[in-house]
Short mmCIF file of C-alpha atoms in Angstrom, two decimals:
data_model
loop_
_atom_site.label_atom_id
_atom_site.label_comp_id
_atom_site.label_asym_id
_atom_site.label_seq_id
_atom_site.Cartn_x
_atom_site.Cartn_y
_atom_site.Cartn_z
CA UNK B 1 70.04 239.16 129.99
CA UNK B 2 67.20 239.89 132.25
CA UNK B 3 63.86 240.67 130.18
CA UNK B 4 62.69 244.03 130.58
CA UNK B 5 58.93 244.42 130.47
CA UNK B 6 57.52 248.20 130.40
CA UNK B 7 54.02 250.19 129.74
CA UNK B 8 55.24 251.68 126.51
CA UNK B 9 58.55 250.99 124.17
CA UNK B 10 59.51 253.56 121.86
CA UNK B 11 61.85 252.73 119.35
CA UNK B 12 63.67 255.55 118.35
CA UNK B 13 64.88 258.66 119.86
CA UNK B 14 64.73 261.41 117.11
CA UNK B 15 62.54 263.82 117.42
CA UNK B 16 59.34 262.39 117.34
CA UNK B 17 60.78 258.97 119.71
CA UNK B 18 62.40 261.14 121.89
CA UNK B 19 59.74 263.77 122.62
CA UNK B 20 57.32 260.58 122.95
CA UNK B 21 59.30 259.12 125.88
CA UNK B 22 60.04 262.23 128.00
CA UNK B 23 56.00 263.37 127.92
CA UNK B 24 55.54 259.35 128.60
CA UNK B 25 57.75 259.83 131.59
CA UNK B 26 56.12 263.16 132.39
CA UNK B 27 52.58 261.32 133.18
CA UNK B 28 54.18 258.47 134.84
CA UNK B 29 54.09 256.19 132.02
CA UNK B 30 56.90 253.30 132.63
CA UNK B 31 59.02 254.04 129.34
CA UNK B 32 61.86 252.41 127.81
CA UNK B 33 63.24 253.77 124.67
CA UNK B 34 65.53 252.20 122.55
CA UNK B 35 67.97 253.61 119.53
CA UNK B 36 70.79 251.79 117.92
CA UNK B 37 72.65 255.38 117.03
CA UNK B 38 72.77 259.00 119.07
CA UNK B 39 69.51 260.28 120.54
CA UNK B 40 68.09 263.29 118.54
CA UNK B 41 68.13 261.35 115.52
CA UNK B 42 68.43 262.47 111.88
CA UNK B 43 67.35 265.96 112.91
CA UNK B 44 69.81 266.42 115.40
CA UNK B 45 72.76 264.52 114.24
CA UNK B 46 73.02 264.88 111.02
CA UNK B 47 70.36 266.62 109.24
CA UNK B 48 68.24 270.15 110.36
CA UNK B 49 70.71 271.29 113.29
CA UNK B 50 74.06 270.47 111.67
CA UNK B 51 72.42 271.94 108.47
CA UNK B 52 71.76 275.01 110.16
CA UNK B 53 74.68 275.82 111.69
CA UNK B 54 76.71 275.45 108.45
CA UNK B 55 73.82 277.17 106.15
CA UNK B 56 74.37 279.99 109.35
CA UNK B 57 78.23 280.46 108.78
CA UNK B 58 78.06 280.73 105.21
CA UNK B 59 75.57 282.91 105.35
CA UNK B 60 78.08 285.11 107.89
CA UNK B 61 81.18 284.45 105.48
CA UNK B 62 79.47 285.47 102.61
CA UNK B 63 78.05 288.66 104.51
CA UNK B 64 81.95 289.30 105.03
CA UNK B 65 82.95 288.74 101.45
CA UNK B 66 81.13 291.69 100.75
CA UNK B 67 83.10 293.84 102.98
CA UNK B 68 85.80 293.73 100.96
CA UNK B 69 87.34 296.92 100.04
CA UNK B 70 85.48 300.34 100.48
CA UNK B 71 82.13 299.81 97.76
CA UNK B 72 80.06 298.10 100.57
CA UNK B 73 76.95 300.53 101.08
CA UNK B 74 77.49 299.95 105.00
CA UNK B 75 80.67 301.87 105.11
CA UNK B 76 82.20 299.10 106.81
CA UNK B 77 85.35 297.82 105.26
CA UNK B 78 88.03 294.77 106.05
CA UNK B 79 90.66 292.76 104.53
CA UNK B 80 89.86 289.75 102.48
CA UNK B 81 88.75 287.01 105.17
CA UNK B 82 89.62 283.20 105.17
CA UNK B 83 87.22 280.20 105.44
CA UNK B 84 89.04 277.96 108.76
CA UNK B 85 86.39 275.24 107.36
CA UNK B 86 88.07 272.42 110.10
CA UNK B 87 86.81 275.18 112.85
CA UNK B 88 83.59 275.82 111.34
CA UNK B 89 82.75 271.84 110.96
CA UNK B 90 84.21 271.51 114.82
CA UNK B 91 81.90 274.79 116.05
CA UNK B 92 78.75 272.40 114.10
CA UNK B 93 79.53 269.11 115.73
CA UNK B 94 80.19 270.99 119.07
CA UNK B 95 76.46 272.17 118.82
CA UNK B 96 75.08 269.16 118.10
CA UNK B 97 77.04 267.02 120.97
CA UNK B 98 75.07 269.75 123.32
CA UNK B 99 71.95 269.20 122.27
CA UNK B 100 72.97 265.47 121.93
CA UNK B 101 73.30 265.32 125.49
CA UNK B 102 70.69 267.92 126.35
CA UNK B 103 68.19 264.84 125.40
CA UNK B 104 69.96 262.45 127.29
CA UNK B 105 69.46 264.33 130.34
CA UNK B 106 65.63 265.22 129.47
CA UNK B 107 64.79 261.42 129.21
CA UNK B 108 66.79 260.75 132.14
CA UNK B 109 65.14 263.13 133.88
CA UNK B 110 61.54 261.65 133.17
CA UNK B 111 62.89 258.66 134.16
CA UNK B 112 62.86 257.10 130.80
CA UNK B 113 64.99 253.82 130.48
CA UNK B 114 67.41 253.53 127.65
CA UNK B 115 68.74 250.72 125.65
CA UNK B 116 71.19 251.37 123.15
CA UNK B 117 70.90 248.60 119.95
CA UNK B 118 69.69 247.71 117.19
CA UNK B 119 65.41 246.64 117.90
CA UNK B 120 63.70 243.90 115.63
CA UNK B 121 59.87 242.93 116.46
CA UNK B 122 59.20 239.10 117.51
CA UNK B 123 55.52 239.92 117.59
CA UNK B 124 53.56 243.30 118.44
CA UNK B 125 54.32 243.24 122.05
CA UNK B 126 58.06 242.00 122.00
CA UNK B 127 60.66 243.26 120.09
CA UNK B 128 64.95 241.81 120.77
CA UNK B 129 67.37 245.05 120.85
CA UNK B 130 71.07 243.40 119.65
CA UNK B 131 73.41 246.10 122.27
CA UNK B 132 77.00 245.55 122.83
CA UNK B 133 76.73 242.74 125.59
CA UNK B 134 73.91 240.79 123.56
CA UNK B 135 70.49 240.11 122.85
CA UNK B 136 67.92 242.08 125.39
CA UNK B 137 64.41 241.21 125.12
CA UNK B 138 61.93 243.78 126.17
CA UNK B 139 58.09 243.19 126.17
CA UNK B 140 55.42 246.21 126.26
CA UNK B 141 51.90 247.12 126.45
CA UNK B 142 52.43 249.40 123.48
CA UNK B 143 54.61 249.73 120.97
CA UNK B 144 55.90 253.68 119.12
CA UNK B 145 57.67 252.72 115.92
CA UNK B 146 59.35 256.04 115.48
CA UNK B 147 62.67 254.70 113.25
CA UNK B 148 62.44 258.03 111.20
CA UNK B 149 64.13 258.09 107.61
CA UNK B 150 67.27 257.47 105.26
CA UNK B 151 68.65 259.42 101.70
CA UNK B 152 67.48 258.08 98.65
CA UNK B 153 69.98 256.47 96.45
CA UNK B 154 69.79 256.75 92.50
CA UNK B 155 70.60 253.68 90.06
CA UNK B 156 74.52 254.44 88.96
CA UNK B 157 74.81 257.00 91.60
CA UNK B 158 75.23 254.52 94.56
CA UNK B 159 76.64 256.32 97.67
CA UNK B 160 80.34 256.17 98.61
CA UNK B 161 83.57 257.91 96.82
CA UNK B 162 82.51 261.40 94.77
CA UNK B 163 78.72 260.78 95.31
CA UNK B 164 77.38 261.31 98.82
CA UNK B 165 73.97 262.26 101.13
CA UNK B 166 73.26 265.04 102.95
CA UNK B 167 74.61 262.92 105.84
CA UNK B 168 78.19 263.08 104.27
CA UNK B 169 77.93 266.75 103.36
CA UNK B 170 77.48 267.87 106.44
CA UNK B 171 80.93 265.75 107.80
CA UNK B 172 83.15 267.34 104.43
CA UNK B 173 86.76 267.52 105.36
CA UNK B 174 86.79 270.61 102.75
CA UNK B 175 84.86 272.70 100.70
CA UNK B 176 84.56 271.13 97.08
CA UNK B 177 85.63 273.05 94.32
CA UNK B 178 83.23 271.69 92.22
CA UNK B 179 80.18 270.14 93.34
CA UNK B 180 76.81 268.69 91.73
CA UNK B 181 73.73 269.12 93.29
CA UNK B 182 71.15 266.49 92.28
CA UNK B 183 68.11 267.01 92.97
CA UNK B 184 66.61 270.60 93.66
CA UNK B 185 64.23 270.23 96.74
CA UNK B 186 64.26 271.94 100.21
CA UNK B 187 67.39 269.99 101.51
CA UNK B 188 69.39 269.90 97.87
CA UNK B 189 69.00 273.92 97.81
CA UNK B 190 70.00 274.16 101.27
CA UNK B 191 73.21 272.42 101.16
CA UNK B 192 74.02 273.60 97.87
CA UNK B 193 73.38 277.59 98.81
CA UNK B 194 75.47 276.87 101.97
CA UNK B 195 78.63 275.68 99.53
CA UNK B 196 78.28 278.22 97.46
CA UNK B 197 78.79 280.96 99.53
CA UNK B 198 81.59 279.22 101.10
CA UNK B 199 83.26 278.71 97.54
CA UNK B 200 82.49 275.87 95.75
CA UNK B 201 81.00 275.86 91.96
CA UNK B 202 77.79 274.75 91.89
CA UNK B 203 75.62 273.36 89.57
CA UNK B 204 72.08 272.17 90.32
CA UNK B 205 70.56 269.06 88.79
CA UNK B 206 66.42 268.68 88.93
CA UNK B 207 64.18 266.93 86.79
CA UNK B 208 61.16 268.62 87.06
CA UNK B 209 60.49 272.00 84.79
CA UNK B 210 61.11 274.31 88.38
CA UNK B 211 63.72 274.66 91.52
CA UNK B 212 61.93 273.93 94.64
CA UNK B 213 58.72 272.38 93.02
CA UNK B 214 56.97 271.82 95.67
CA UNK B 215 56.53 275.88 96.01
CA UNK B 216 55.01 277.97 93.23
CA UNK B 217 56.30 279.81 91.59
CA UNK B 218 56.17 283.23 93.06
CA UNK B 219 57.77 282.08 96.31
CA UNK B 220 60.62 280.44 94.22
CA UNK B 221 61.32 283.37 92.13
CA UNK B 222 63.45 285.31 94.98
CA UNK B 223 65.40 281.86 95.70
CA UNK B 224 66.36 281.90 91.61
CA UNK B 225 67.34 285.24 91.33
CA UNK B 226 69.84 284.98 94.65
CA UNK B 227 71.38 282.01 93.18
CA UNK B 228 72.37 283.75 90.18
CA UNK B 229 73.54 286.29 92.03
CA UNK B 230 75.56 283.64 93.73
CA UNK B 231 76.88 282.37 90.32
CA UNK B 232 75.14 279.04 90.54
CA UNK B 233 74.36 276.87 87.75
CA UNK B 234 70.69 275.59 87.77
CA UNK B 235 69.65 272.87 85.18
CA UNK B 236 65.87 271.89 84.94
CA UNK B 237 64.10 269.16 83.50
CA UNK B 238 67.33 267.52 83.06
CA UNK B 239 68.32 264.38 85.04
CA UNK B 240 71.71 262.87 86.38
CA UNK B 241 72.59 259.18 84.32
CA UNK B 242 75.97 258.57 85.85
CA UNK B 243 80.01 258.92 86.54
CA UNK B 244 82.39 258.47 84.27
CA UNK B 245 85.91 259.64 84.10
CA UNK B 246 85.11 263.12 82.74
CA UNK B 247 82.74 263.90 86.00
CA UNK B 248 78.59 263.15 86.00
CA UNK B 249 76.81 262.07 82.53
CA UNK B 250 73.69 264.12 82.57
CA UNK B 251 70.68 264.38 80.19
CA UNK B 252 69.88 267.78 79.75
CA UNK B 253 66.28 269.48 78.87
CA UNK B 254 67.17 268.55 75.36
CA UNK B 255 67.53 265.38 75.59
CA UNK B 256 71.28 265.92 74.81
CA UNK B 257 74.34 263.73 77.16
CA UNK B 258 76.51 266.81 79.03
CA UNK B 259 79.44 265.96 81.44
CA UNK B 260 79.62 268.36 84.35
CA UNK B 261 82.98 268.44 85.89
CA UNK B 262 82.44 267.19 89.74
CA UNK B 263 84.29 266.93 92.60
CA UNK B 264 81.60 265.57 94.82
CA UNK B 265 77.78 264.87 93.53
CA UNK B 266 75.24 265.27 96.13
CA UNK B 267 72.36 262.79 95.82
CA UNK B 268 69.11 264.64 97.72
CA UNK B 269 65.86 263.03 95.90
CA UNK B 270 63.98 262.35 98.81
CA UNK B 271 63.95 260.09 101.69
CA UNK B 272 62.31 256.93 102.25
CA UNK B 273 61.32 254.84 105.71
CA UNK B 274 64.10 253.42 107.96
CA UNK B 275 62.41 250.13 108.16
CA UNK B 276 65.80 247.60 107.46
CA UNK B 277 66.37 245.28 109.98
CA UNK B 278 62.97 245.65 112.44
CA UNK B 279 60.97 242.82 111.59
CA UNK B 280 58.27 244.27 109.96
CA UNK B 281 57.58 240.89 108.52
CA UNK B 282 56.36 239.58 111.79
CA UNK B 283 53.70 242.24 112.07
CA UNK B 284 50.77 242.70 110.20
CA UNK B 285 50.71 246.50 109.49
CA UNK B 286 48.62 247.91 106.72
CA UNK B 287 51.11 250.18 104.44
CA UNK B 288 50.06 253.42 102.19
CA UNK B 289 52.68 252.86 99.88
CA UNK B 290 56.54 252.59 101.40
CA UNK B 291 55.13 254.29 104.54
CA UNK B 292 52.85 252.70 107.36
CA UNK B 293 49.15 253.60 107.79
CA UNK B 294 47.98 255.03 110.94
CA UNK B 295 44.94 256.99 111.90
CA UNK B 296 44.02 260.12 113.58
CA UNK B 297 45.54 258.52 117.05
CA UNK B 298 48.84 257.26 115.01
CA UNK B 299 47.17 253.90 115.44
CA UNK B 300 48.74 251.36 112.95
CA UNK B 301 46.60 248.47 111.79
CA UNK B 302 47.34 246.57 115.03
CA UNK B 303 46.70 246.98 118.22
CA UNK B 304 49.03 248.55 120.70
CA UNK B 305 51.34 249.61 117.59
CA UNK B 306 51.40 253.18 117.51
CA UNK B 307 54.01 254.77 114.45
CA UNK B 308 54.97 258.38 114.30
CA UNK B 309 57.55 260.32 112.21
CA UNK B 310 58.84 260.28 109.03
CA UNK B 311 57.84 256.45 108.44
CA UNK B 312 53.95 257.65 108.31
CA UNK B 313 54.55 259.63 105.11
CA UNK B 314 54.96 263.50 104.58
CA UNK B 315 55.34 265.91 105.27
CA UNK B 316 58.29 264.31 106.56
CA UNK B 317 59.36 267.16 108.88
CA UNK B 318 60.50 267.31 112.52
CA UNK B 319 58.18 269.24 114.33
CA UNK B 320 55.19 266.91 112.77
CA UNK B 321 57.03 263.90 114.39
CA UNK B 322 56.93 265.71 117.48
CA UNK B 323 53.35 266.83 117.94
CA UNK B 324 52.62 262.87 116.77
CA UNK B 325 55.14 261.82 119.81
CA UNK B 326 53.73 263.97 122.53
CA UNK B 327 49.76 262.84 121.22
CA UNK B 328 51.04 259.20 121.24
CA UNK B 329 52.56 259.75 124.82
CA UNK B 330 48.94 260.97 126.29
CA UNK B 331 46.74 258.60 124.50
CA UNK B 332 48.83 255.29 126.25
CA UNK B 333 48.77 257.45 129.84
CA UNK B 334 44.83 257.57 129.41
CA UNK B 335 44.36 260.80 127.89
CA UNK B 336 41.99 261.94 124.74
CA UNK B 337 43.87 263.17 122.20
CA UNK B 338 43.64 262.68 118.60
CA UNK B 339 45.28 264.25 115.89
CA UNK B 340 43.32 267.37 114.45
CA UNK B 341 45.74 269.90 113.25
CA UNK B 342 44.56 272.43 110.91
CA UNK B 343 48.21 272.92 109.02
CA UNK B 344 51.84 272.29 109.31
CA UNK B 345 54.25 274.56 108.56
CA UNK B 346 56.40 273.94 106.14
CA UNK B 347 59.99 276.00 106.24
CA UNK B 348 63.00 276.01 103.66
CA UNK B 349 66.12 277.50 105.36
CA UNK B 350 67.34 278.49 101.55
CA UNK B 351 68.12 282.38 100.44
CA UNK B 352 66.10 283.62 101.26
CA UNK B 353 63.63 281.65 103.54
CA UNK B 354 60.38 280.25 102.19
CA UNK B 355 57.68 279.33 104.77
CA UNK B 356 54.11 277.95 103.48
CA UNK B 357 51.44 276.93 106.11
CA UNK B 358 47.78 276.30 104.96
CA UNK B 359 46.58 276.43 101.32
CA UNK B 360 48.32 278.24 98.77
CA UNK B 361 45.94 280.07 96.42
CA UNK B 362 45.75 277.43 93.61
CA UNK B 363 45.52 274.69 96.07
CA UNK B 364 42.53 276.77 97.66
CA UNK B 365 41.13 277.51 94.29
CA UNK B 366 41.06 273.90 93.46
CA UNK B 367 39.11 272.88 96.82
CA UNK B 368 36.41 274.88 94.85
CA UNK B 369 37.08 278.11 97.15
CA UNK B 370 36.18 281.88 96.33
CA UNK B 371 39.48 283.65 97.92
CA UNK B 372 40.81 286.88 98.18
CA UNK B 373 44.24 287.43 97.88
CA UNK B 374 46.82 289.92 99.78
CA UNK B 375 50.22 290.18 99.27
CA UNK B 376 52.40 292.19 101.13
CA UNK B 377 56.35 293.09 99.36
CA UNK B 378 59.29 293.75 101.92
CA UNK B 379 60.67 296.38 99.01
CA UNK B 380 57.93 298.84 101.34
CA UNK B 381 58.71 296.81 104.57
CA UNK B 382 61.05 299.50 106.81
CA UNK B 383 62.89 296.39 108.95
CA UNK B 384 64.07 295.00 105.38
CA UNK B 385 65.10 297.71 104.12
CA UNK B 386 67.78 298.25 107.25
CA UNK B 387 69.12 294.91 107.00
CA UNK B 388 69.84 295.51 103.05
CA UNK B 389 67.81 292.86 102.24
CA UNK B 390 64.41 293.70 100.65
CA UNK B 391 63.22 290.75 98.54
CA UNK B 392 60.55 288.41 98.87
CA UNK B 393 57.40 289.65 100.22
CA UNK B 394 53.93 287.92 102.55
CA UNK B 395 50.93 286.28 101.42
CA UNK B 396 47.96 285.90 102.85
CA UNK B 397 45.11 283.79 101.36
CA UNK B 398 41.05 283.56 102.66
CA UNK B 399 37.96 282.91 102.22
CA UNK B 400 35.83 285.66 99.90
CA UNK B 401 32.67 285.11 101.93
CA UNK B 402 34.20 284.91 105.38
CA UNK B 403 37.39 286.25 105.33
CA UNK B 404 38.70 283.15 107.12
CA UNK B 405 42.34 282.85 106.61
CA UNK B 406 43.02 279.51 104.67
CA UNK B 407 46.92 279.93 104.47
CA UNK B 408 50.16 282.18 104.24
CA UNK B 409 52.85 282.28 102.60
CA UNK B 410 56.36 284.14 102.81
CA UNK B 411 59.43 284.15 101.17
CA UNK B 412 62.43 286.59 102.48
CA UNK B 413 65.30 286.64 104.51
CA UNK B 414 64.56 285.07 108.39
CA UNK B 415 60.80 284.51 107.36
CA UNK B 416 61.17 281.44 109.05
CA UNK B 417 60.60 283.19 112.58
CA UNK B 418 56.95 284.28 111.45
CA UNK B 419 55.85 280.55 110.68
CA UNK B 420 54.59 280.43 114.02
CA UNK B 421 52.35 283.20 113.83
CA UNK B 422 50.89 282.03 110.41
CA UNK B 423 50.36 278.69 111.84
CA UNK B 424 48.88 280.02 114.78
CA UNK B 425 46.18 282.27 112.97
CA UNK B 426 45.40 279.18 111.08
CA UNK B 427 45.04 276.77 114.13
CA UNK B 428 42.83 279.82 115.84
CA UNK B 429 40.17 280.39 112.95
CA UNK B 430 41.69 283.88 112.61
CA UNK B 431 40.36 286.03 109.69
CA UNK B 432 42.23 289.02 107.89
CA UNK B 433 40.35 291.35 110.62
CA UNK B 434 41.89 289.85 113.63
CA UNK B 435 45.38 290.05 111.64
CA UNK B 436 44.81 293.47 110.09
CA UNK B 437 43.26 295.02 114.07
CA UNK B 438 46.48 293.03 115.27
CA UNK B 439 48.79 295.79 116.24
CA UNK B 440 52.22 294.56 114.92
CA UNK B 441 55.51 296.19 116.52
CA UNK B 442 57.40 298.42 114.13
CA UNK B 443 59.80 298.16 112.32
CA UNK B 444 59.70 294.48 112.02
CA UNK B 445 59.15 291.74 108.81
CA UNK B 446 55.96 290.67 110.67
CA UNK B 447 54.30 293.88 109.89
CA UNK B 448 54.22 292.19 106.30
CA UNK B 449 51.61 289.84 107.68
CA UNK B 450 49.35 292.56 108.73
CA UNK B 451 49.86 294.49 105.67
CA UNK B 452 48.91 291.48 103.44
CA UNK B 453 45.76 290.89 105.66
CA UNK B 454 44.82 294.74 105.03
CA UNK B 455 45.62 294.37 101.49
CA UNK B 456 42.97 291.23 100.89
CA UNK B 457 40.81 293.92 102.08
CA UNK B 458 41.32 296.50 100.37
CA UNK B 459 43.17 299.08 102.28
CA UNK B 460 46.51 298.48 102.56
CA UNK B 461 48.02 301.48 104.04
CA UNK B 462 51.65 301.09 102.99
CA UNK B 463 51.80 300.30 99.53
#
């Protein structure tokens, strides 16, 4: 094959490799972009959108399960309703081959080349992409690693049969009857709420003393008490030790061997670097752990290497790969950027919805500041109220001497839509006066965000 030569190679199109090469394109960067799989990546394919759309339609089945017979507070009544769970998979996949090609036609349109294959470096500026009709070597200027993530696997719990990844929950041919969550962290809870309303039995496996541990506790509270509601088992401090005939060995807080009957296990214990395969070895890239070093330009250790995404550490989130791919993207086309974002927001799409952006008020406590606390309850929030769901409530956490805002926090059903206006009030050096003079429209959840800024000083006016 001919050799390619371009200004800027990105390998990988999820999020972060994508959005990289289309603003590349934009400025008139000449952009190839190479990805041995579908362009969106993890994200799109088989991880947040697919996730979505199935946490989404048990959320509406289990709305309808409610509806059942003539106690439902609405008034509205029906008869019992089936799960078509072939349709609802189909209706997921369908959204994802849109947005699939939605990409496709955004790097097309900035005139980004594409290579389908499999890339592996030969030195910093020359990697060899293995595609269907053979080896194509392409040679750059700069490099984007951008190769994203993969499920962690556990010793004795080794992926294939019973035990599967996120990846192969989201493809299920059925709803188990019984299935073991291991592992209780964002995507773990998500998965496992989603089955549960659609039917299954679930049982939750985590080894640390708390659901969801990298919340505290207050925001996890409303997630515990829904899954009860839901009738799901939740075992802490216990971890999983393998399958044997009778379903998964586990060792309980106790220390004591159970066997939890188990039609599937889902393994979610984190995610580690895609990094099999791309030659790694022929660079010289310094490493923070399993995950590559890069500075406040998403400069590696060499020059003309640029990484972004998930392979740079955490928070190992989508929208973070993305603000990396579009910096990345202006920096090669001559631009000063570097990377000096105040906070990320960090979203769990459980039940109900936990967003965190900024410090929490032990994490600000511990950076040795004097804070005032508000918190705001959506048990006196009007908008909650009408959609029969009134748990959860808004945080908002600042400085005592300034009333700078240092971070919010929310937990609640649809929360997820404010994490834009937390981060934003973060990113702008708002303080609880611009929030609390903010005039919010009513009735929505958001006026929970002005509330808590009112009540961190002192004069809430609705609770």
């Amino acid at each position: 094959m001919k050799e390619i030569t371009c200004k800027l190679l990105v390998i990988g199109a999820g999020p972060g490799g994508y959005t990289c090469a289309i603003r590349a394109g934009q400025l008139g960067v000449d952009t190839v972009i190479v990805e041995a799989e579908r362009a969106g990546g993890t994200c799109l394919n088989i991880g947040c959108i697919p996730s979505k759309a199935l946490i989404h339609a048990a959320e509406e089945y289990d709305n309808v399960c409610h509806m059942v017979g003539l106690k439902n507070p609405l008034g509205i009544s029906i008869e019992s309703p089936k799960l078509d769970f072939a349709r609802t998979v189909g209706w997921k996949d369908g959204i994802v081959a849109r947005l699939n090609s939605g990409v496709l036609a955004l790097l097309a349109k900035a005139r980004v080349k594409i290579v389908h294959g499999r890339a592996s470096f030969r030195d910093g500026k020359t990697v060899e992409v293995e595609t269907e009709t053979g080896i194509q070597t392409i040679r750059a200027q700069a490099v984007v690693i951008a190769t994203g993530s993969e499920p962690v696997e556990l010793p004795g719990l080794a992926f294939g049969g019973s035990v599967m990844s996120s990846t192969e929950a989201l493809s299920l041919a059925t709803v188990p009857g019984n299935l073991v969550v291991v592992g209780a962290g964002y995507i773990g809870m998500e998965l496992g709420t989603a089955f549960a309303k659609m039917g299954s039995k679930v049982t939750f496996i985590e080894a640390k003393a708390q659901i969801l541990p990298q919340y505290d506790a207050d925001l996890v509270a409303p997630v515990a008490r829904r899954l009860t509601t839901l009738g799901v088992r939740v075992l802490t401090s216990a971890r999983a030790k393998g399958l044997s005939d009778e379903g998964l060995v586990i060792e309980d807080a106790a220390g004591s061997e159970q066997r939890l009957a188990a039609d599937k296990v889902l393994v979610a214990v984190g995610r580690r670097p895609r990094t099999k395969g791309l030659g790694l070895a022929e660079l010289d890239l310094d490493r923070v752990g399993p995950f590559l070093r890069i500075d406040e330009h998403c400069r590696t250790s060499m020059r003309g290497v640029y990484a972004i995404g998930d392979l740079t550490g955490e928070p190992m989130l989508a929208h973070r790969a993305m603000a990396q791919g579009e910096l990345v993207a202006e920096i090669v086309a001559g631009k000063g950027r570097s990377w000096d974002k105040r906070c990320i927001a960090a979203v769990c799409f459980t039940d109900p919805e936990i967003v965190a952006v900024g410090l929490s008020p032990d994490e600000a406590r511990a950076q040795g500041y004097d804070i005032r606390v508000g918190q705001f309850p959506f048990s006196a929030n009007g908008r909650a109220m009408t959609v029969s769901r009134d748990d959860g409530f808004v945080r908002v956490v600042a400085r005592a001497d300034s009333n700078l805002i240092l971070g919010v926090q929310a937990v609640g059903i649809a929360v997820s839509e404010l994490s834009a206006a937390f981060s934003l009030a973060i990113e702008m050096g708002a303080r609880l006066e611009d929030i609390a003079a903010t005039i919010h429209a009513h009735p929505t959840r958001s006026e929970g965000f002005q509330e808590a800024a009112m009540k961190a000083l002192g004069h809430a006016l609705h609770i």
